Amino acid sequence: MSERQANTPDTQEDGATPQNGANGAGGPGGDGADTATTATTAATGETRGIGDSTRAVRAGLPEPVKHEPTLPGPVFAAHFHLPGEPTGPYAYGRDENPTWTLLENAIGELEAPGEEDVRTLVFASGMAAISSVLFSQLRAGDAVVLPSDGYQALPLVREQLTAYGIEVRTAPTGGDAQLDVLDGARLLWIETPSNPGLDVCDVRRLVEAAHAQGTLVAVDNTLAGPLGQRPLELGADFAVASGTKMLTGHGDVLLGYVVARDAELIAPVRHWRKIVGAIPGPMEAWLAHRSLATLALRAERQTANALILAQALRDHPEVSGLRYPGLPDDPSHALASRQMRHFGSVVSFTLATRERTDRFLGALRLAEEATSFGGVRSTAERRGRWGGDAVPEGFVRFSVGAEDPEDLVADVLRALKESAD
């Protein structure tokens, strides 16, 4: 067995954590660990940190073995051969799977490059990952601070938390308003940029205030992704995301993940995954891992396209409330520039009425009317149709894909013109 393949979870006892280091499965000191996080400059012989594309292409791969594939295929197993005492990494399919392990290694490398002590857990969906942190870390009598302008499923979570005797406080993302309701909270939940409004908060500032009073911090990193923002580097205790979005990027996988450095903090998250069975299938995990190889390419193209589209809409007479953190005049741009490495692929704006927006969406040819974001094919929707988001009826969340920017901009401007009153 190769050095990378040997780096698997140690045990299946409740609360155990896999030793999936952020520098790959090779473990400290091995050749695999070195090559996963550094590269040698040919001219000087000096080592340096590798770039995002190189890391994404190679993240989580096992050590090469003759006649074996570079990325092993999915392991379909409900149980594993286990004679004698139930020791070792793989016993039952609800606890662990070798395909998950490789993906968890890969995500850990992207979220926390070069860190050997990071732990990653993958889940069946983003909401499964979110729920696992909230319900594993909170008890009756605790208080949690949620964003009032976050993902529209959070109010459903709030109802359940309240039913369990947990105090839920909310405040907007912008202006670091969550600081105003932080006192005495057990957990601060940050979503930055916020979905769908694209407000940004100062993660470092909120983390410093939270940790000063013993409050844990989790950051929903879905809109930025691991190449756009690294919450653990900003001081957060947990980085949480829906891998359904840009991480996998093809609109064909539901996935979520949680990353943390502290083994004691992530142990109850693992236990929660075990008891509720919120696990990804091996095929989904394998598809997600395969998709990571193009993550940097997709992110570069989609974020560039998003900025081009936002610039094209900036002076359009029918567009109001345009938001994209990458625009120099966006209210969040200065702060986003300090803590984000790219600004994501989502642009939001508002048209005058619900009817006007529906006509515009129906006139688009290169953007599908669908709910999600981060995929290679552009999608757009009138977000108010779902309820739960405090947005105008004409609010549009536009997820910018990897199309040629000239084609996409032309299609959007044509749709705006043809759907006008």
Coordinates of C-alpha atoms in Angstrom, one line a residue:
M1 CA 0.0 0.0 0.0
S2 CA 1.3 3.4 -0.9
E3 CA 2.2 6.0 1.7
R4 CA -0.8 8.2 0.8
Q5 CA -3.2 5.2 0.8
A6 CA -2.0 4.3 4.3
N7 CA -3.3 7.6 5.6
T8 CA -6.8 6.5 6.5
P9 CA -9.1 6.9 9.5
D10 CA -7.6 5.2 12.6
T11 CA -10.7 3.8 14.1
Q12 CA -14.5 3.7 13.8
E13 CA -15.3 4.4 17.5
D14 CA -17.6 7.3 18.1
G15 CA -15.8 10.6 18.0
A16 CA -12.7 9.3 16.1
T17 CA -11.3 11.5 13.5
P18 CA -9.5 10.6 10.3
Q19 CA -6.0 11.8 10.0
N20 CA -6.5 13.4 6.6
G21 CA -3.8 16.1 6.7
A22 CA -4.1 19.2 4.6
N23 CA -1.0 18.3 2.7
G24 CA -2.4 15.1 1.4
A25 CA -2.6 11.6 2.7
G26 CA 1.1 11.0 2.7
G27 CA 1.5 12.2 6.3
P28 CA 4.3 14.4 7.7
G29 CA 7.8 13.7 6.5
G30 CA 6.9 11.5 3.5
D31 CA 7.7 12.2 -0.1
G32 CA 4.0 12.5 -0.9
A33 CA 3.5 15.2 1.7
D34 CA 6.4 17.2 0.3
T35 CA 5.3 17.1 -3.3
A36 CA 1.7 17.9 -2.3
T37 CA 2.6 21.3 -0.9
T38 CA 5.8 22.4 -2.4
A39 CA 7.5 22.5 -5.8
T40 CA 11.1 22.9 -6.9
T41 CA 12.2 25.8 -9.0
A42 CA 14.3 24.3 -11.8
A43 CA 16.7 27.3 -12.2
T44 CA 17.5 27.6 -8.5
G45 CA 16.7 24.3 -6.9
E46 CA 14.7 26.1 -4.2
T47 CA 11.4 25.0 -3.0
R48 CA 8.3 27.2 -3.0
G49 CA 4.6 26.8 -2.3
I50 CA 2.7 25.4 -5.2
G51 CA -0.1 27.3 -7.0
D52 CA -3.9 26.8 -6.8
S53 CA -4.1 25.0 -10.1
T54 CA -1.4 22.6 -9.3
R55 CA -2.8 21.9 -5.9
A56 CA -6.4 21.4 -7.2
V57 CA -5.2 19.0 -9.9
R58 CA -3.3 16.9 -7.5
A59 CA -5.3 17.3 -4.3
G60 CA -5.9 14.1 -2.4
L61 CA -4.3 11.7 -5.0
P62 CA -2.7 8.6 -3.5
E63 CA 0.9 7.8 -4.2
P64 CA 1.3 6.3 -7.7
V65 CA 1.2 2.5 -7.9
K66 CA 2.1 0.7 -11.0
H67 CA -0.9 -0.4 -13.0
E68 CA -3.3 1.4 -10.8
P69 CA -5.3 4.5 -11.8
T70 CA -4.2 7.9 -10.8
L71 CA -7.5 8.5 -9.0
P72 CA -9.0 5.2 -7.9
G73 CA -12.6 4.6 -8.8
P74 CA -15.4 4.7 -6.3
V75 CA -15.6 2.0 -3.6
F76 CA -19.1 0.6 -3.5
A77 CA -19.3 -1.2 -0.1
A78 CA -21.9 -1.4 2.7
H79 CA -19.4 -3.4 4.8
F80 CA -15.8 -4.4 4.7
H81 CA -14.0 -7.7 5.4
L82 CA -13.4 -7.5 9.2
P83 CA -12.3 -10.7 10.9
G84 CA -11.5 -10.7 14.6
E85 CA -11.6 -7.5 16.6
P86 CA -13.2 -4.5 14.8
T87 CA -10.1 -2.4 14.5
G88 CA -8.7 -0.4 11.6
P89 CA -10.1 2.3 9.4
Y90 CA -13.0 0.7 7.5
A91 CA -15.6 -1.4 9.1
Y92 CA -19.1 -0.2 8.0
G93 CA -20.2 2.0 5.1
R94 CA -22.0 4.5 7.2
D95 CA -18.8 5.3 9.1
E96 CA -16.1 5.6 6.5
N97 CA -15.3 4.8 2.9
P98 CA -12.0 5.0 1.1
T99 CA -13.5 7.2 -1.6
W100 CA -14.6 9.7 1.0
T101 CA -11.1 9.6 2.6
L102 CA -9.4 10.7 -0.7
L103 CA -11.9 13.5 -1.2
E104 CA -11.6 14.7 2.4
N105 CA -7.9 14.8 2.0
A106 CA -8.3 16.8 -1.1
I107 CA -10.7 19.4 0.4
G108 CA -8.5 19.7 3.4
E109 CA -5.5 20.5 1.1
L110 CA -7.6 23.3 -0.6
E111 CA -9.1 24.8 2.5
A112 CA -5.9 24.8 4.6
P113 CA -2.8 24.3 2.3
G114 CA 0.2 22.9 4.1
E115 CA -1.5 22.2 7.4
E116 CA -1.0 18.7 8.6
D117 CA -3.6 18.7 11.5
V118 CA -6.7 19.7 9.5
R119 CA -9.7 17.4 9.7
T120 CA -12.3 17.2 6.9
L121 CA -15.7 15.4 6.8
V122 CA -17.9 15.1 3.7
F123 CA -21.7 15.0 3.9
A124 CA -24.6 14.2 1.6
S125 CA -25.4 17.9 1.1
G126 CA -24.5 21.4 2.2
M127 CA -27.4 21.5 4.6
A128 CA -26.3 18.2 6.2
A129 CA -22.9 19.8 6.8
I130 CA -24.5 23.0 8.2
S131 CA -26.8 21.0 10.5
S132 CA -24.0 18.7 11.7
V133 CA -22.0 21.7 13.1
L134 CA -25.0 23.5 14.6
F135 CA -26.6 20.4 16.3
S136 CA -23.4 18.8 17.4
Q137 CA -22.0 22.0 19.1
L138 CA -25.1 23.4 20.7
R139 CA -27.2 22.3 23.7
A140 CA -30.4 23.4 25.4
G141 CA -29.7 26.8 27.1
D142 CA -26.9 27.8 24.6
A143 CA -27.2 30.8 22.3
V144 CA -26.2 30.9 18.7
V145 CA -25.9 34.0 16.4
L146 CA -27.0 33.4 12.8
P147 CA -27.0 35.9 9.9
S148 CA -30.5 37.4 9.3
D149 CA -29.7 37.6 5.6
G150 CA -28.2 34.2 5.0
Y151 CA -29.2 31.2 3.1
Q152 CA -33.0 30.8 3.0
A153 CA -33.0 27.4 4.7
L154 CA -31.6 28.9 7.9
P155 CA -35.0 30.0 9.2
L156 CA -36.0 26.3 9.0
V157 CA -32.9 25.4 11.1
R158 CA -33.8 28.2 13.5
E159 CA -37.2 26.7 14.1
Q160 CA -35.6 23.4 15.0
L161 CA -32.9 24.9 17.2
T162 CA -35.5 26.9 19.1
A163 CA -37.6 23.7 19.6
Y164 CA -34.5 22.2 21.3
G165 CA -34.3 25.0 23.7
I166 CA -31.4 26.9 22.0
E167 CA -31.6 30.7 21.9
V168 CA -31.2 32.0 18.3
R169 CA -30.1 35.6 17.7
T170 CA -29.9 37.1 14.2
A171 CA -28.3 40.2 12.7
P172 CA -27.3 41.2 9.2
T173 CA -23.9 40.3 7.6
G174 CA -23.0 43.8 6.6
G175 CA -21.4 46.2 9.0
D176 CA -20.3 43.3 11.2
A177 CA -23.7 43.7 12.9
Q178 CA -23.5 40.3 14.4
L179 CA -21.1 41.7 17.0
D180 CA -24.1 43.6 18.5
V181 CA -25.8 40.3 19.6
L182 CA -22.7 38.2 20.3
D183 CA -22.5 38.5 24.0
G184 CA -22.5 35.1 25.8
A185 CA -23.2 33.1 22.6
R186 CA -21.8 29.6 22.3
L187 CA -21.5 29.8 18.5
L188 CA -21.3 32.5 15.9
W189 CA -22.3 31.5 12.4
I190 CA -21.0 33.7 9.6
E191 CA -22.0 33.6 5.9
T192 CA -19.7 35.8 3.8
P193 CA -20.4 36.8 1.2
S194 CA -24.1 36.4 2.1
N195 CA -26.5 34.5 -0.1
P196 CA -28.1 36.1 -2.0
G197 CA -27.4 39.7 -1.0
L198 CA -23.6 39.5 -1.3
D199 CA -22.8 41.5 1.7
V200 CA -19.4 40.9 3.3
C201 CA -18.3 41.0 7.0
D202 CA -14.8 41.2 8.5
V203 CA -14.1 37.6 9.5
R204 CA -10.9 38.4 11.4
R205 CA -12.7 41.1 13.5
L206 CA -15.6 38.8 14.3
V207 CA -13.4 35.9 15.1
E208 CA -11.3 38.0 17.5
A209 CA -14.3 39.3 19.3
A210 CA -15.9 35.8 19.5
H211 CA -12.8 34.0 20.7
A212 CA -12.1 36.7 23.3
Q213 CA -15.3 35.5 25.1
G214 CA -15.0 31.8 24.3
T215 CA -17.4 31.7 21.4
L216 CA -16.8 29.3 18.5
V217 CA -16.9 30.6 15.0
A218 CA -18.1 28.7 11.9
V219 CA -18.0 30.3 8.4
D220 CA -20.2 29.2 5.5
N221 CA -17.7 29.5 2.6
T222 CA -20.0 28.3 -0.1
L223 CA -20.1 31.5 -2.2
A224 CA -16.3 32.0 -2.2
G225 CA -15.1 28.4 -2.1
P226 CA -11.7 27.3 -0.9
L227 CA -9.8 29.0 -3.6
G228 CA -11.7 32.3 -3.0
Q229 CA -11.5 32.5 0.8
R230 CA -10.0 30.4 3.5
P231 CA -11.9 30.8 6.8
L232 CA -9.4 28.8 8.9
E233 CA -6.6 31.1 7.9
L234 CA -8.9 34.0 9.0
G235 CA -9.2 32.4 12.4
A236 CA -12.5 30.5 12.2
D237 CA -12.9 27.2 14.0
F238 CA -15.0 25.6 11.2
A239 CA -15.1 26.1 7.5
V240 CA -18.4 24.8 6.1
A241 CA -19.7 24.7 2.5
S242 CA -22.0 23.2 0.0
G243 CA -19.8 21.3 -2.4
T244 CA -22.8 21.2 -4.7
K245 CA -21.9 24.7 -6.0
M246 CA -18.5 25.8 -7.5
L247 CA -16.5 23.1 -5.7
T248 CA -17.9 20.5 -8.1
G249 CA -19.3 22.9 -10.6
H250 CA -21.3 20.7 -13.0
G251 CA -24.7 20.7 -11.4
D252 CA -24.7 16.9 -11.0
V253 CA -23.6 16.3 -7.4
L254 CA -25.1 17.1 -4.0
L255 CA -22.4 17.4 -1.4
G256 CA -21.3 19.3 1.7
Y257 CA -18.2 19.4 3.9
V258 CA -16.9 20.6 7.3
V259 CA -13.2 21.4 7.9
A260 CA -11.6 22.1 11.3
R261 CA -8.2 22.0 12.9
D262 CA -9.3 20.9 16.4
A263 CA -9.8 17.2 16.7
E264 CA -12.0 17.6 19.8
L265 CA -14.3 20.1 18.0
I266 CA -14.8 17.9 14.9
A267 CA -15.3 14.7 16.9
P268 CA -19.0 15.4 17.7
V269 CA -19.5 16.5 14.1
R270 CA -18.3 13.1 13.0
H271 CA -20.6 11.5 15.6
W272 CA -23.6 13.5 14.3
R273 CA -22.9 12.3 10.8
K274 CA -22.8 8.7 12.0
I275 CA -26.0 8.8 14.0
V276 CA -28.1 10.6 11.3
G277 CA -26.5 8.9 8.4
A278 CA -26.0 12.1 6.4
I279 CA -23.3 10.5 4.2
P280 CA -22.5 11.0 0.5
G281 CA -22.6 8.0 -1.8
P282 CA -19.2 6.8 -3.1
M283 CA -20.1 7.8 -6.7
E284 CA -20.9 11.3 -5.6
A285 CA -17.7 11.5 -3.7
W286 CA -15.7 10.2 -6.6
L287 CA -17.4 12.7 -9.1
A288 CA -16.6 15.5 -6.7
H289 CA -13.0 14.6 -6.4
R290 CA -12.7 14.2 -10.2
S291 CA -14.2 17.7 -10.6
L292 CA -11.6 19.3 -8.3
A293 CA -9.0 19.0 -11.1
T294 CA -10.7 21.8 -13.0
L295 CA -11.7 23.9 -10.0
A296 CA -9.0 26.6 -10.5
L297 CA -9.7 26.9 -14.2
R298 CA -13.4 27.1 -13.6
A299 CA -13.1 29.6 -10.8
E300 CA -10.8 31.8 -12.8
R301 CA -13.1 31.9 -15.8
Q302 CA -16.3 32.3 -13.9
T303 CA -15.1 35.0 -11.6
A304 CA -13.7 36.9 -14.6
N305 CA -17.0 36.5 -16.4
A306 CA -18.9 37.7 -13.3
L307 CA -16.9 40.9 -13.2
I308 CA -17.4 41.5 -16.9
L309 CA -21.2 41.0 -16.6
A310 CA -21.4 43.2 -13.5
Q311 CA -19.5 46.0 -15.4
A312 CA -21.9 45.6 -18.4
L313 CA -24.9 46.0 -16.1
R314 CA -23.5 48.8 -14.0
D315 CA -25.0 51.7 -16.1
H316 CA -28.1 49.9 -17.5
P317 CA -31.1 52.2 -16.9
E318 CA -33.4 49.3 -15.8
V319 CA -31.0 47.7 -13.3
S320 CA -30.8 48.8 -9.7
G321 CA -29.2 47.4 -6.6
L322 CA -26.3 45.8 -8.5
R323 CA -24.0 43.9 -6.2
Y324 CA -20.7 42.1 -7.0
P325 CA -17.9 42.3 -4.5
G326 CA -15.4 42.5 -7.3
L327 CA -16.7 45.9 -8.5
P328 CA -14.4 48.7 -7.2
D329 CA -17.5 50.7 -6.2
D330 CA -19.3 47.8 -4.5
P331 CA -19.9 48.6 -0.8
S332 CA -18.1 45.4 0.1
H333 CA -15.2 45.7 -2.2
A334 CA -12.6 47.1 0.1
L335 CA -13.2 44.5 2.8
A336 CA -13.6 41.7 0.4
S337 CA -10.3 42.6 -1.2
R338 CA -8.5 42.1 2.2
Q339 CA -9.9 38.7 3.0
M340 CA -10.9 37.1 -0.3
R341 CA -8.7 35.7 -3.0
H342 CA -11.4 36.0 -5.7
F343 CA -14.9 37.3 -5.5
G344 CA -17.0 34.4 -6.7
S345 CA -19.3 33.9 -9.6
V346 CA -22.6 35.3 -8.4
V347 CA -24.0 38.8 -9.4
S348 CA -27.2 40.1 -8.0
F349 CA -29.4 43.0 -9.2
T350 CA -33.0 44.1 -9.2
L351 CA -35.5 44.9 -11.9
A352 CA -38.6 47.0 -11.4
T353 CA -41.3 44.4 -10.9
R354 CA -41.9 40.7 -10.5
E355 CA -43.4 40.5 -14.0
R356 CA -40.5 42.4 -15.5
T357 CA -38.1 40.0 -14.0
D358 CA -40.0 36.9 -15.1
R359 CA -40.0 38.2 -18.7
F360 CA -36.3 38.9 -18.6
L361 CA -35.5 35.4 -17.3
G362 CA -37.8 33.8 -19.9
A363 CA -35.9 35.7 -22.7
L364 CA -32.5 34.5 -21.7
R365 CA -30.9 31.8 -24.0
L366 CA -27.6 31.2 -22.3
A367 CA -28.7 31.1 -18.7
E368 CA -31.0 28.5 -17.4
E369 CA -33.7 29.5 -14.9
A370 CA -32.7 27.3 -12.0
T371 CA -31.9 27.5 -8.3
S372 CA -28.3 27.0 -7.5
F373 CA -25.0 28.7 -8.4
G374 CA -21.4 28.0 -9.1
G375 CA -21.8 25.8 -12.2
V376 CA -20.1 26.0 -15.5
R377 CA -23.5 26.8 -17.2
S378 CA -25.0 30.1 -16.2
T379 CA -28.2 30.1 -14.2
A380 CA -30.5 32.8 -13.0
E381 CA -33.6 33.1 -10.9
R382 CA -36.0 35.5 -9.3
R383 CA -35.0 34.8 -5.8
G384 CA -38.2 36.0 -4.2
R385 CA -40.3 33.2 -5.7
W386 CA -39.1 30.9 -2.8
G387 CA -39.9 33.2 0.1
G388 CA -37.6 33.4 3.0
D389 CA -35.2 35.9 1.5
A390 CA -35.7 39.6 2.4
V391 CA -35.3 40.8 -1.2
P392 CA -37.5 42.8 -3.6
E393 CA -39.8 40.9 -5.9
G394 CA -37.7 41.8 -8.9
F395 CA -34.4 40.6 -7.3
V396 CA -32.2 38.4 -9.6
R397 CA -29.5 36.1 -8.4
F398 CA -27.3 35.4 -11.5
S399 CA -24.8 32.7 -11.3
V400 CA -22.2 33.3 -14.0
G401 CA -20.8 30.3 -15.9
A402 CA -17.9 29.6 -18.1
E403 CA -19.4 30.7 -21.4
D404 CA -17.5 33.2 -23.6
P405 CA -18.1 36.5 -21.9
E406 CA -19.0 38.3 -25.1
D407 CA -21.7 35.8 -25.8
L408 CA -23.1 35.9 -22.2
V409 CA -23.1 39.7 -22.0
A410 CA -24.8 40.0 -25.4
D411 CA -27.5 37.5 -24.3
V412 CA -28.2 39.3 -21.1
L413 CA -28.4 42.7 -22.7
R414 CA -30.6 41.3 -25.5
A415 CA -32.9 39.7 -23.0
L416 CA -33.2 43.0 -21.1
K417 CA -34.1 44.8 -24.3
E418 CA -36.6 42.3 -25.6
S419 CA -38.4 41.9 -22.3
A420 CA -38.8 45.6 -21.7
D421 CA -42.3 47.0 -21.5

